[in-house]
XYZ file of C-alpha atoms in Angstrom:
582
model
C -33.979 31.267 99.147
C -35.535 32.527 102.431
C -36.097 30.690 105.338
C -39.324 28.409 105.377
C -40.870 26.344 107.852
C -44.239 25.194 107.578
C -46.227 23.294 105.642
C -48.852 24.392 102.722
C -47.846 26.499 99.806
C -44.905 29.141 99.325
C -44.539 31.344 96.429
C -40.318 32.204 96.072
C -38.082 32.542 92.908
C -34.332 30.838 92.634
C -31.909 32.555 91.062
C -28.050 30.540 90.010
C -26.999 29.148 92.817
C -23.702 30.140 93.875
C -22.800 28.384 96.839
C -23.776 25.660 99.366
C -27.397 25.704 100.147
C -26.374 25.794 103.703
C -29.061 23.034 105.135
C -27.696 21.072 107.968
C -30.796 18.823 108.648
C -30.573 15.454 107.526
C -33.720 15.824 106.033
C -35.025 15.575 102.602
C -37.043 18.621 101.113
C -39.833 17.614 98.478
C -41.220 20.916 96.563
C -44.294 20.046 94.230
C -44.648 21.920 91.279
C -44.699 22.281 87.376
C -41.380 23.408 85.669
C -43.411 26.430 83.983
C -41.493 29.771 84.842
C -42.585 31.888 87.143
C -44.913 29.443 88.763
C -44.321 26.063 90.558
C -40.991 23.843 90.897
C -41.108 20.592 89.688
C -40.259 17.658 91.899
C -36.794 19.296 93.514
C -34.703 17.822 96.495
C -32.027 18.728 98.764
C -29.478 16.064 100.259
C -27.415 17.481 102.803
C -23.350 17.012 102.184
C -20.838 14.252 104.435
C -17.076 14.415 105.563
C -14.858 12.816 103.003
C -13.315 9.189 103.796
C -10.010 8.647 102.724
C -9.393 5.950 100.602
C -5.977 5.662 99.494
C -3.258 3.272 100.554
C -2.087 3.461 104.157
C 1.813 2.094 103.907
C 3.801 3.410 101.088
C 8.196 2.653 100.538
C 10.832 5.069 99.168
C 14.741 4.809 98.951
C 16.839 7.209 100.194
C 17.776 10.312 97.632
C 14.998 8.927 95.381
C 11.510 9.906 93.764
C 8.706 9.488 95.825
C 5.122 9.818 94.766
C 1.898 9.458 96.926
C -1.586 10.268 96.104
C -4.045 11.180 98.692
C -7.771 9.795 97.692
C -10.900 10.063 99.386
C -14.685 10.110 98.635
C -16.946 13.037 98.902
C -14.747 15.701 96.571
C -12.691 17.045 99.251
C -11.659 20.586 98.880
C -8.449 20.499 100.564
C -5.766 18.293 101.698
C -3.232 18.027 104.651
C -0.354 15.727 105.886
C 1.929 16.472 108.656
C 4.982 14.497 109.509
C 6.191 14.439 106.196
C 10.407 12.976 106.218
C 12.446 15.753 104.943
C 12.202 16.339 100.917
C 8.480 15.540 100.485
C 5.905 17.619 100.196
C 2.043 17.993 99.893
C -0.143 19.725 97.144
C -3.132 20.746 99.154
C -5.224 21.075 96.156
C -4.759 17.853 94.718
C -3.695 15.746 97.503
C -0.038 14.683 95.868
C 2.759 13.988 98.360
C 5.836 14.463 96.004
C 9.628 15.247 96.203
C 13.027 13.324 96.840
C 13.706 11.621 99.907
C 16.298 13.605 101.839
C 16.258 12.215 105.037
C 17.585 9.506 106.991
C 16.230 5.604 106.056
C 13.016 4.565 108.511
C 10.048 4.070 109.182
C 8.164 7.488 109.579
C 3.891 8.134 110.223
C 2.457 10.927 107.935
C -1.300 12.095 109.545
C -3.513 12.589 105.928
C -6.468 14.671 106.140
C -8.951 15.405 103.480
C -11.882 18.254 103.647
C -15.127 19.447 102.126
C -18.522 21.196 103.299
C -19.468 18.340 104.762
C -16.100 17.984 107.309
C -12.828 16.441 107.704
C -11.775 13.183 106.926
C -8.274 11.936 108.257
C -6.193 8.427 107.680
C -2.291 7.528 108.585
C 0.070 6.481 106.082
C 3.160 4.492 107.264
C 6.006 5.318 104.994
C 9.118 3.077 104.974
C 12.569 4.630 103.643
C 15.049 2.365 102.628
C 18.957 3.472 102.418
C 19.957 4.111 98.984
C 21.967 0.849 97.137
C 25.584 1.664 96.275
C 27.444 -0.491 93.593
C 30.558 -2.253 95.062
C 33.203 -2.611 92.144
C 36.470 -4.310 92.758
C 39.062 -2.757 90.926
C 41.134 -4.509 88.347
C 44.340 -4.864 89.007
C 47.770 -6.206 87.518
C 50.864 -7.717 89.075
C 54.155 -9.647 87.873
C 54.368 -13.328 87.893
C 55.883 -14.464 91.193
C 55.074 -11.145 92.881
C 52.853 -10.856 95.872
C 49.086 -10.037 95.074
C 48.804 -6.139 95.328
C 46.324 -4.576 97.982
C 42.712 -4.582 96.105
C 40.435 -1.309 95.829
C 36.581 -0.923 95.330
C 34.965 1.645 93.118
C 31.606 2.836 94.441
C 28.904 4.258 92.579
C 25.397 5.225 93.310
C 25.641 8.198 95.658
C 22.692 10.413 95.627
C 21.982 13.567 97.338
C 25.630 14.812 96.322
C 27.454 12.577 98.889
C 30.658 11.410 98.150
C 32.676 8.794 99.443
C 33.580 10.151 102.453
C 30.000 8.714 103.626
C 31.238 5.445 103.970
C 33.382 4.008 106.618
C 35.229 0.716 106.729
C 36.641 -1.351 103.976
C 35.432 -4.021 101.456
C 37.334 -7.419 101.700
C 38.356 -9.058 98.232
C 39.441 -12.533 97.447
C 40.932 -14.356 94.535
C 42.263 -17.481 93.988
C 45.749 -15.915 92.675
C 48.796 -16.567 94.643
C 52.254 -15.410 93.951
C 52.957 -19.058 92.089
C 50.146 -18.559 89.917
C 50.708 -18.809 86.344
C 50.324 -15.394 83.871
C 46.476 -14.803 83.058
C 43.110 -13.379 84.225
C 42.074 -14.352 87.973
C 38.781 -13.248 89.601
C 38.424 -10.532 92.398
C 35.416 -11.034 94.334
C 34.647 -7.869 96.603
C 32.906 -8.406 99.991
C 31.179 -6.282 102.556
C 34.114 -6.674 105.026
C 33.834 -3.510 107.481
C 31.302 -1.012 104.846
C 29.168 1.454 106.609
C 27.208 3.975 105.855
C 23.969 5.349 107.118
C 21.930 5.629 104.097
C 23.314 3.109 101.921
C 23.303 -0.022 101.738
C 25.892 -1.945 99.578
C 25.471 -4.296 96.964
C 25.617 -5.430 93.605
C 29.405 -6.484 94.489
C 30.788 -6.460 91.126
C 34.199 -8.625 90.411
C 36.888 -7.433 89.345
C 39.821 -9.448 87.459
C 43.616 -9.592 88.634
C 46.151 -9.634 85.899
C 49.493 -11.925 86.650
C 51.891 -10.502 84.015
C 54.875 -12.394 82.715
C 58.089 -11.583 84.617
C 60.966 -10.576 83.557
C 63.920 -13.413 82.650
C 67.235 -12.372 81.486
C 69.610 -14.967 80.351
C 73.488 -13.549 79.673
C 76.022 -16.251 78.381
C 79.546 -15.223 79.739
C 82.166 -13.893 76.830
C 85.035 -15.943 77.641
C 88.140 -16.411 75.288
C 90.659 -19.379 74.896
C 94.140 -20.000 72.760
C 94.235 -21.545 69.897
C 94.675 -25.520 70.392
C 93.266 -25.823 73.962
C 90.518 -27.345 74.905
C 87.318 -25.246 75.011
C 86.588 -23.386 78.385
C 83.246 -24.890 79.486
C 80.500 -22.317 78.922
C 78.902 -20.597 81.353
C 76.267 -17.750 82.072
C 74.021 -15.928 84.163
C 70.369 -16.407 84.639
C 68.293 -13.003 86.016
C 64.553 -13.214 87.327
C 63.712 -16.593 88.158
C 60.461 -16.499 90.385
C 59.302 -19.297 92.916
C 62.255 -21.220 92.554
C 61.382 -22.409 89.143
C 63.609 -25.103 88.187
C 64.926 -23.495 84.859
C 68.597 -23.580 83.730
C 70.488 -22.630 80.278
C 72.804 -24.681 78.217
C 75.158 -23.044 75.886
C 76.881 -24.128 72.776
C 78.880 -22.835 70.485
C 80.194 -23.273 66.734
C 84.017 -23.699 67.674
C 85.265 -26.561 68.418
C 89.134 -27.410 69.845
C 90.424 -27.056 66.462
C 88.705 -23.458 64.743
C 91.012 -21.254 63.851
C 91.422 -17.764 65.251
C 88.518 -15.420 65.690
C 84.556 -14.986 67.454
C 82.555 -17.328 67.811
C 78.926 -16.719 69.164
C 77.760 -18.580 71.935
C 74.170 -19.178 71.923
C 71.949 -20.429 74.504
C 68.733 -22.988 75.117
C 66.624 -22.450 78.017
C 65.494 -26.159 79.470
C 62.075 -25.966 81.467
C 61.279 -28.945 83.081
C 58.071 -27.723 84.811
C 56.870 -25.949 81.869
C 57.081 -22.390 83.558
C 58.486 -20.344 80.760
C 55.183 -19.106 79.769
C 55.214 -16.692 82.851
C 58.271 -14.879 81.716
C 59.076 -12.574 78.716
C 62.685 -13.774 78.075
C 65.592 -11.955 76.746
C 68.801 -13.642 75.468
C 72.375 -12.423 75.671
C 74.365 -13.989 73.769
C 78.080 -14.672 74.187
C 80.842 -14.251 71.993
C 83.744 -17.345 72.397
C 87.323 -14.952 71.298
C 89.909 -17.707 70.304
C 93.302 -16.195 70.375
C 96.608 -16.599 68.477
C 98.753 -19.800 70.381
C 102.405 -19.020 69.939
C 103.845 -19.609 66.882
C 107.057 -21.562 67.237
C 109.398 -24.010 65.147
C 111.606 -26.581 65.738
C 114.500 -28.266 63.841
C 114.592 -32.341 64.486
C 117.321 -32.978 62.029
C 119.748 -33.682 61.026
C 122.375 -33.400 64.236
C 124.368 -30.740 63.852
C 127.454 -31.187 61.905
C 125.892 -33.307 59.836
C 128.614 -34.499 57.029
C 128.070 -35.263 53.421
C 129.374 -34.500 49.687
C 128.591 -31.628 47.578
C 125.692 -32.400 45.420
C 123.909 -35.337 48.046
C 120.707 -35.064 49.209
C 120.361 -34.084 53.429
C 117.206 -34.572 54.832
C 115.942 -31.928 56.777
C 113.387 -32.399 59.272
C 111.327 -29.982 61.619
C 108.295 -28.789 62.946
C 106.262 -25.743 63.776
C 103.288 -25.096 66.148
C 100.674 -23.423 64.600
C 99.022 -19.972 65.834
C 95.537 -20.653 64.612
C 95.849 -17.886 61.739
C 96.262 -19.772 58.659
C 97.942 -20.106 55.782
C 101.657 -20.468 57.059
C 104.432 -20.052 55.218
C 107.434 -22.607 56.218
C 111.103 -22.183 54.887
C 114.505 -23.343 55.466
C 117.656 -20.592 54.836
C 120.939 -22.035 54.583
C 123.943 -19.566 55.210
C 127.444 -20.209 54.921
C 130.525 -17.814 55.758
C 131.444 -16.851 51.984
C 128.538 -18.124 49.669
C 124.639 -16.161 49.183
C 122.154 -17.510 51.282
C 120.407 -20.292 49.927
C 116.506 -20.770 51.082
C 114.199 -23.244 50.230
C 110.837 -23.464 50.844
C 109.346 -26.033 53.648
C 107.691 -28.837 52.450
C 105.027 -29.711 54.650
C 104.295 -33.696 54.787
C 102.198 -33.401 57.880
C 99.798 -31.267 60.000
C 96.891 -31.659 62.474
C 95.178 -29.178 64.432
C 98.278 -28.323 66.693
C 101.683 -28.693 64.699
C 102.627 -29.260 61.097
C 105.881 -31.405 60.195
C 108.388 -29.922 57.406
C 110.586 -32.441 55.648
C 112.779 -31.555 52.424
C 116.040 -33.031 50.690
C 118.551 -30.086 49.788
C 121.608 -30.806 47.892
C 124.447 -28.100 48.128
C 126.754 -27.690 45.078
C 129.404 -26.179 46.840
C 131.152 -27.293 49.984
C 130.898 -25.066 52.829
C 129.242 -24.377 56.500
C 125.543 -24.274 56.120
C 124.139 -22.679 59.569
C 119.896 -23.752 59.351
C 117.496 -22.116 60.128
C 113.611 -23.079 59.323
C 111.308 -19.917 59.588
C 107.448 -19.938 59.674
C 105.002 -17.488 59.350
C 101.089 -17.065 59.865
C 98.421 -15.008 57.672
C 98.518 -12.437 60.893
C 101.873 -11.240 60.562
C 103.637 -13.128 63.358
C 106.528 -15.629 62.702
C 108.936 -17.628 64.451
C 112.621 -19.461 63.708
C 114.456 -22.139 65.300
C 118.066 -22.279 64.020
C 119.234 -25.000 67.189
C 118.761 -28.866 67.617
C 118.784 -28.960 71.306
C 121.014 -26.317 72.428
C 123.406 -26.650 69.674
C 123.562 -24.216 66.929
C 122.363 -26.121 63.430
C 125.110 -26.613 60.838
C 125.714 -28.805 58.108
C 129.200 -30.059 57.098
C 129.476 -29.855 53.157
C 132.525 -30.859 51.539
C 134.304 -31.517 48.636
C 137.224 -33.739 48.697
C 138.743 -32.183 45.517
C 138.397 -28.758 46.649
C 142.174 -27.835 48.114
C 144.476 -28.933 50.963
C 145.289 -26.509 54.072
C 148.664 -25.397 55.586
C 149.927 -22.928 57.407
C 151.896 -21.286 60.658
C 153.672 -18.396 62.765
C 151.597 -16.716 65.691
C 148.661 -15.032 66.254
C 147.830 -12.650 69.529
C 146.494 -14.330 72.678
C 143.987 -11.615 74.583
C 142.982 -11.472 78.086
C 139.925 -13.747 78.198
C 141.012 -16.317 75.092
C 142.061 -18.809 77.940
C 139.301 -19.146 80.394
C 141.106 -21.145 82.813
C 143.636 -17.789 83.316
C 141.231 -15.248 82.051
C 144.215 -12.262 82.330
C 146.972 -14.497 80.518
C 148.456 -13.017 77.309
C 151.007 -13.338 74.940
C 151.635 -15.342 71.398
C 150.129 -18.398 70.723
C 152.422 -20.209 67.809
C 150.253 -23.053 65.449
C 151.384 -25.428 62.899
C 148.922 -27.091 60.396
C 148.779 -29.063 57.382
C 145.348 -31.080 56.580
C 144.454 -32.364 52.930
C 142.294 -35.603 51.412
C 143.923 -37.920 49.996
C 143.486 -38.309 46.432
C 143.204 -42.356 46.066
C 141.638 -42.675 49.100
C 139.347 -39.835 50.004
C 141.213 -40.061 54.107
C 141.648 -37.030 55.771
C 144.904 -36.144 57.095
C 147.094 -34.278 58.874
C 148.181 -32.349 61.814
C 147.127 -29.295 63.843
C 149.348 -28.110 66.978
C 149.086 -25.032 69.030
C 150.892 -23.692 72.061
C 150.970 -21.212 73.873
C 152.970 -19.990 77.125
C 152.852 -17.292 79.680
C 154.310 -16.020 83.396
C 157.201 -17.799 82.971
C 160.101 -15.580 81.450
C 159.443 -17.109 77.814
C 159.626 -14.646 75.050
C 155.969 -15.145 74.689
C 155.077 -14.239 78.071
C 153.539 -10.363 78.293
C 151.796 -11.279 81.559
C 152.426 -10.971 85.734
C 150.311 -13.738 86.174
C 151.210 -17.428 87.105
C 152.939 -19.597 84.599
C 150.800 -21.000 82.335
C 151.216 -23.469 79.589
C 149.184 -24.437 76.890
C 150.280 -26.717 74.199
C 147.150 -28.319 71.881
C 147.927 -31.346 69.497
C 145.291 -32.977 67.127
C 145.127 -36.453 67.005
C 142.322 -37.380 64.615
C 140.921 -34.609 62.218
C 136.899 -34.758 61.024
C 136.305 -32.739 58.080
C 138.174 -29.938 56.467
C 135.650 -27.945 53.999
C 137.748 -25.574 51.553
C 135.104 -22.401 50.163
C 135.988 -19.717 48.341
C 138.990 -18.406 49.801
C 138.336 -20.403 53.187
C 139.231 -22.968 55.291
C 137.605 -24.954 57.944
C 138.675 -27.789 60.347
C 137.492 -29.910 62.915
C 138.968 -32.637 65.088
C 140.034 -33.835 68.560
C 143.486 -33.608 70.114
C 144.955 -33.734 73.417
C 146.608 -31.280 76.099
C 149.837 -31.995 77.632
C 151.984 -29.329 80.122
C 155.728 -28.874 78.918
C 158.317 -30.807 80.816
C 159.450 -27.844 82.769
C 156.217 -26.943 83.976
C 155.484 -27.502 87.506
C 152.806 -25.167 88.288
C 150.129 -27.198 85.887
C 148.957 -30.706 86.922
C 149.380 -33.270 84.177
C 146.974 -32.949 81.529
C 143.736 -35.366 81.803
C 144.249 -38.654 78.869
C 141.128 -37.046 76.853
C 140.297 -36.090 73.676
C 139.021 -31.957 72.975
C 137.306 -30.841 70.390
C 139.001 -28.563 68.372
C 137.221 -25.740 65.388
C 139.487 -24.002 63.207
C 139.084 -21.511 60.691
C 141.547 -20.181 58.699
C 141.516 -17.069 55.932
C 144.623 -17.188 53.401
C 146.355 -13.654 53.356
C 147.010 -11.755 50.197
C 149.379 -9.135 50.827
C 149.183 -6.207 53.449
C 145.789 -5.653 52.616
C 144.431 -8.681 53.560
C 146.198 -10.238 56.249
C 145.741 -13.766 57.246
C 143.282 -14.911 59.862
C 142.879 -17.729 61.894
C 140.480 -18.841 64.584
C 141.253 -21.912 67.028
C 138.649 -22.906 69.525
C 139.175 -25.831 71.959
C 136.341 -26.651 73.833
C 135.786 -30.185 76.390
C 133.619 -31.893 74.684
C 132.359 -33.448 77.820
C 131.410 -30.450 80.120
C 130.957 -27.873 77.184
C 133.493 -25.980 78.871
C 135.823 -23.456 76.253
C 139.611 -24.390 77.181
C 140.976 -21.692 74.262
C 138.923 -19.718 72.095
C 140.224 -16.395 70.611
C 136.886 -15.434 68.982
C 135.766 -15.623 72.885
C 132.011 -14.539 72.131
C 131.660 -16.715 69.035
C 129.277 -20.029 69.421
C 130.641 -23.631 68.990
C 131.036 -24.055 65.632
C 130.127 -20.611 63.859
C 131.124 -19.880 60.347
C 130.366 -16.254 60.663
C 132.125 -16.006 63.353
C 135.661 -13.504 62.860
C 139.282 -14.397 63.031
C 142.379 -13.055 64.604
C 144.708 -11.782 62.303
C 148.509 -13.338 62.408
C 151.076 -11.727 64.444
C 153.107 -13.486 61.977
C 153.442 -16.473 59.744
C 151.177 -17.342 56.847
C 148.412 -19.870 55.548
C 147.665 -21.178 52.621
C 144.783 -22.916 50.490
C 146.311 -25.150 48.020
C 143.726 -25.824 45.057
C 144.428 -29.123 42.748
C 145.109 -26.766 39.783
C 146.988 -23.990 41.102
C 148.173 -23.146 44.760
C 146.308 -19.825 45.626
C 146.858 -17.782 48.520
């Protein structure tokens, strides 16, 4: 459209309008006209254009390493936007007016200038933008920990970085607390985080999320001690070890077992009972050791009470025997009596036992002997476990009993027999020939034993007898009361007490002492030169024990197994009712 100025009538044509009319007066144009073609305008006006005003929102907020979104509006259709002073992340569409992007830099306050345009000008505004740090999550760690143990240290988890920062962000520490100490009982105990020294410069810190501390149960070992005792004694008292108590918690064991003072040999288990006083066994896991109680084998051992030794009675009667035996703890046992003379078989019998309690068992039993003879004793017993034992002594006397049999034969007999070095004690290196006489028999109406036994010997003093350089010496042995004579199967023994007296024409011997000696003699008929006859003499003081003439020197007291010495010369003979035999 060309310039016009004036007033009255223009003719002008208007082609599409492709732009901005270009008026800058703020005055209205009024064409008059019809709307035919090629003629006249109708009514037509022209309003010049203004600077936009910007409308939107002048403060705005955004957290750190978020979104942020801010839309620039403002009347009059601007064209074109601006902002400057945008934070770091953000920026503008100048088409549209849309601040956009992630917040990258550091929380505050920052002032963005806004400016929108169109034909008409420039409008500007200020928008006050507030960044906030970013929030991070604050997660106490769970944890665990033994009963009785000191709490562990505590660690945080965070989450919520943004912008690819890590951990290393933050300085400080959180702080934690929780109600646990190291007495606490086993469960679950809270763990509450706190801000304690965290820094960071854009983050801030919170939720604080708990965590939960675990108190485990401890460990509690319990071992009851092995221990082993013999058989018959009293029990050991049990004992044992307790591992692992924590806080001094009053708990202690008591052990038992299934044998008592009187169980026989083997294991036993000891078992064990915890007692808790305070109720604090729920904090431990417990394992039990138990013990094992060994009761061993006591020693076996048996003892004859009676009868004495020497005990005398008839063939055929009864003789009590009495004894005892300490038991080993292995039953069964197996008690018998053997019987052993010098000429006849063995004869055992087995052990009646009348009594027993947990530590001994008492043997009793009546034995008859039909034959006369010296019965050495002996009572044996044995266990289920192979070990035995034997007494064959009452006190320290050898056990024997005296059997005879009146009717049996009468004794007699004489000459010499060899005198050793040692069969004298009191002159150990004496020898020579020691001459005997004796004669004993019962008699027939009355049953009284009688007789006489006399020995003598001499040495050193230019006798015959004498085959020694040693001092005179004079022994001369007469019986003055004899006991018992048993006659067995080609055997003869006698016992008795007599008296020593020194010969006349010794001067080198003190007078012998007015006492009575015990005298043992066993004699062995001879039957030719192919069984000589035998005789053992032993004179003992029956006061001190002491042996005054024994020529079986290492034979005991009264021994019917014990040898003989055969006769230098002389003889002795067993006379039998019926015939005499030798």
């Amino acid at each position: 459209i060309p310039s016009i100025g004036g007033s009255g009538s223009h003719t002008f044509s208007i082609s599409q309008l492709t732009g901005l009319l270009g008026l800058n007066s703020a005055n209205t144009y009024l064409f008059f006209g019809n709307s035919n073609p090629g003629t006249v305008f109708s009514n037509f006006s022209v309003v010049q254009e203004t600077p936009p005003v910007i409308t939107s929102v002048t403060t705005a907020s955004g957290v750190y390493g978020s979104a942020f979104s801010y839309q620039i509006t403002a009347s009059g259709s601007p064209t074109n936007y601006a902002a400057t002073g945008l934070p770091a992340g953000l920026s503008l569409n100048p088409a549209s007016g849309l601040i956009s992007g992630t917040l990258t830099s550091h929380p505050g306050t920052y002032t963005i200038n806004l400016s929108a345009s169109n034909a008409g000008g420039t409008g500007t505004s200020t928008l006050t933008l507030t960044e906030t740090p970013a929030p991070l999550t604050v997660s106490a760690n769970s944890a665990s920990r033994t009963y009785g143990d000191a709490n562990p240290a505590f660690t945080a988890t965070f989450s919520g970085f943004v912008n690819g920062d890590t951990a290393a962000v933050i300085s400080g520490s959180p702080s934690f607390s929780t109600s646990a100490t190291a007495s606490s009982s086993v469960g679950s105990y809270t763990v509450t985080p706190g801000l304690g020294t965290l820094s960071a410069a854009n983050y801030s810190f919170g939720p604080l999320v708990n965590g939960a501390l675990t108190i485990n149960p401890a460990p509690l070992s319990v071992q009851a001690d092995s221990l082993s005792v013999m058989y018959g004694v009293a029990l050991p008292t049990l004992t044992g070890t307790i591992t692992g108590i924590k806080n001094s918690d009053p708990i202690s064991a008591v052990y038992s077992t299934t044998a008592t003072i009187g169980s026989i040999v083997g294991t036993y288990p000891i078992s064990l009972s915890l007692v808790d006083p305070n109720n604090r066994l729920p904090n431990y896991t417990v394992t039990a050791l138990p013990g094992t109680l060994t009761i061993t084998p006591a020693p076996l051992a048996a003892a004859i009470t009676g009868p004495q030794p020497g005990y005398l009675a008839l063939v055929n009667a009864p003789i009590e025997f009495d004894g005892s035996f300490n038991k080993s703890g292995i039953p069964a046992y197996g008690v018998s009596w053997t019987f052993q003379s010098a000429t006849l078989p063995a004869i055992s019998a087995a052990g009646n036992v009348v009594a027993s309690d947990i530590w001994t068992g008492t043997v009793q039993n009546s034995v008859s002997f039909p034959s006369a003879g010296l019965y050495l004793t002996s009572l044996s017993v044995t266990d289920s476990g192979g070990h035995s034992a034997s007494a064959n002594t009452v006190g320290n006397q050898s056990e024997y009993v005296v059997v005879i049999d009146p009717t049996a034969g009468s004794l007699t007999g004489g000459g010499w027999v060899p005198v050793a070095a040692g069969m004298l004690p009191g002159s150990p290196t004496a020898t020579g020939k020691g001459h005997f006489g004796l004669e004993a028999r019962y008699a027939p109406e009355s049953g009284k034993l009688t007789g006489h036994v006399e020995f003598e010997f001499n040495a050193g003093n230019g006798d015959d007898d004498a085959h020694s350089n040693v001092a005179p010496v004079h022994l001369h042995f007469q019986a003055t009361a004899l006991d018992w004579l048993v006659v067995e199967n080609g055997r003869a023994d006698l016992k008795g007490v007599g008296t020593l007296a020194a010969a006349d024409d010794d001067q080198h011997l003190p007078p012998a002492p007015p006492k009575q000696y015990g005298f043992f003699l066993s004699a062995i008929p001879g039957h030719g030169h192919k069984t000589p006859a035998q005789l053992r003499l032993f004179v003992w003081d029956p006061q001190t024990g002491q042996t005054v003439f024994d020529n079986q020197a290492n034979a005991s007291i009264i021994d019917p197994l014990a040898g003989q010495t055969v006769l230098g010369d002389g003889s002795i003979e067993i006379h039998h009712p019926a015939a005499d035999q030798h």
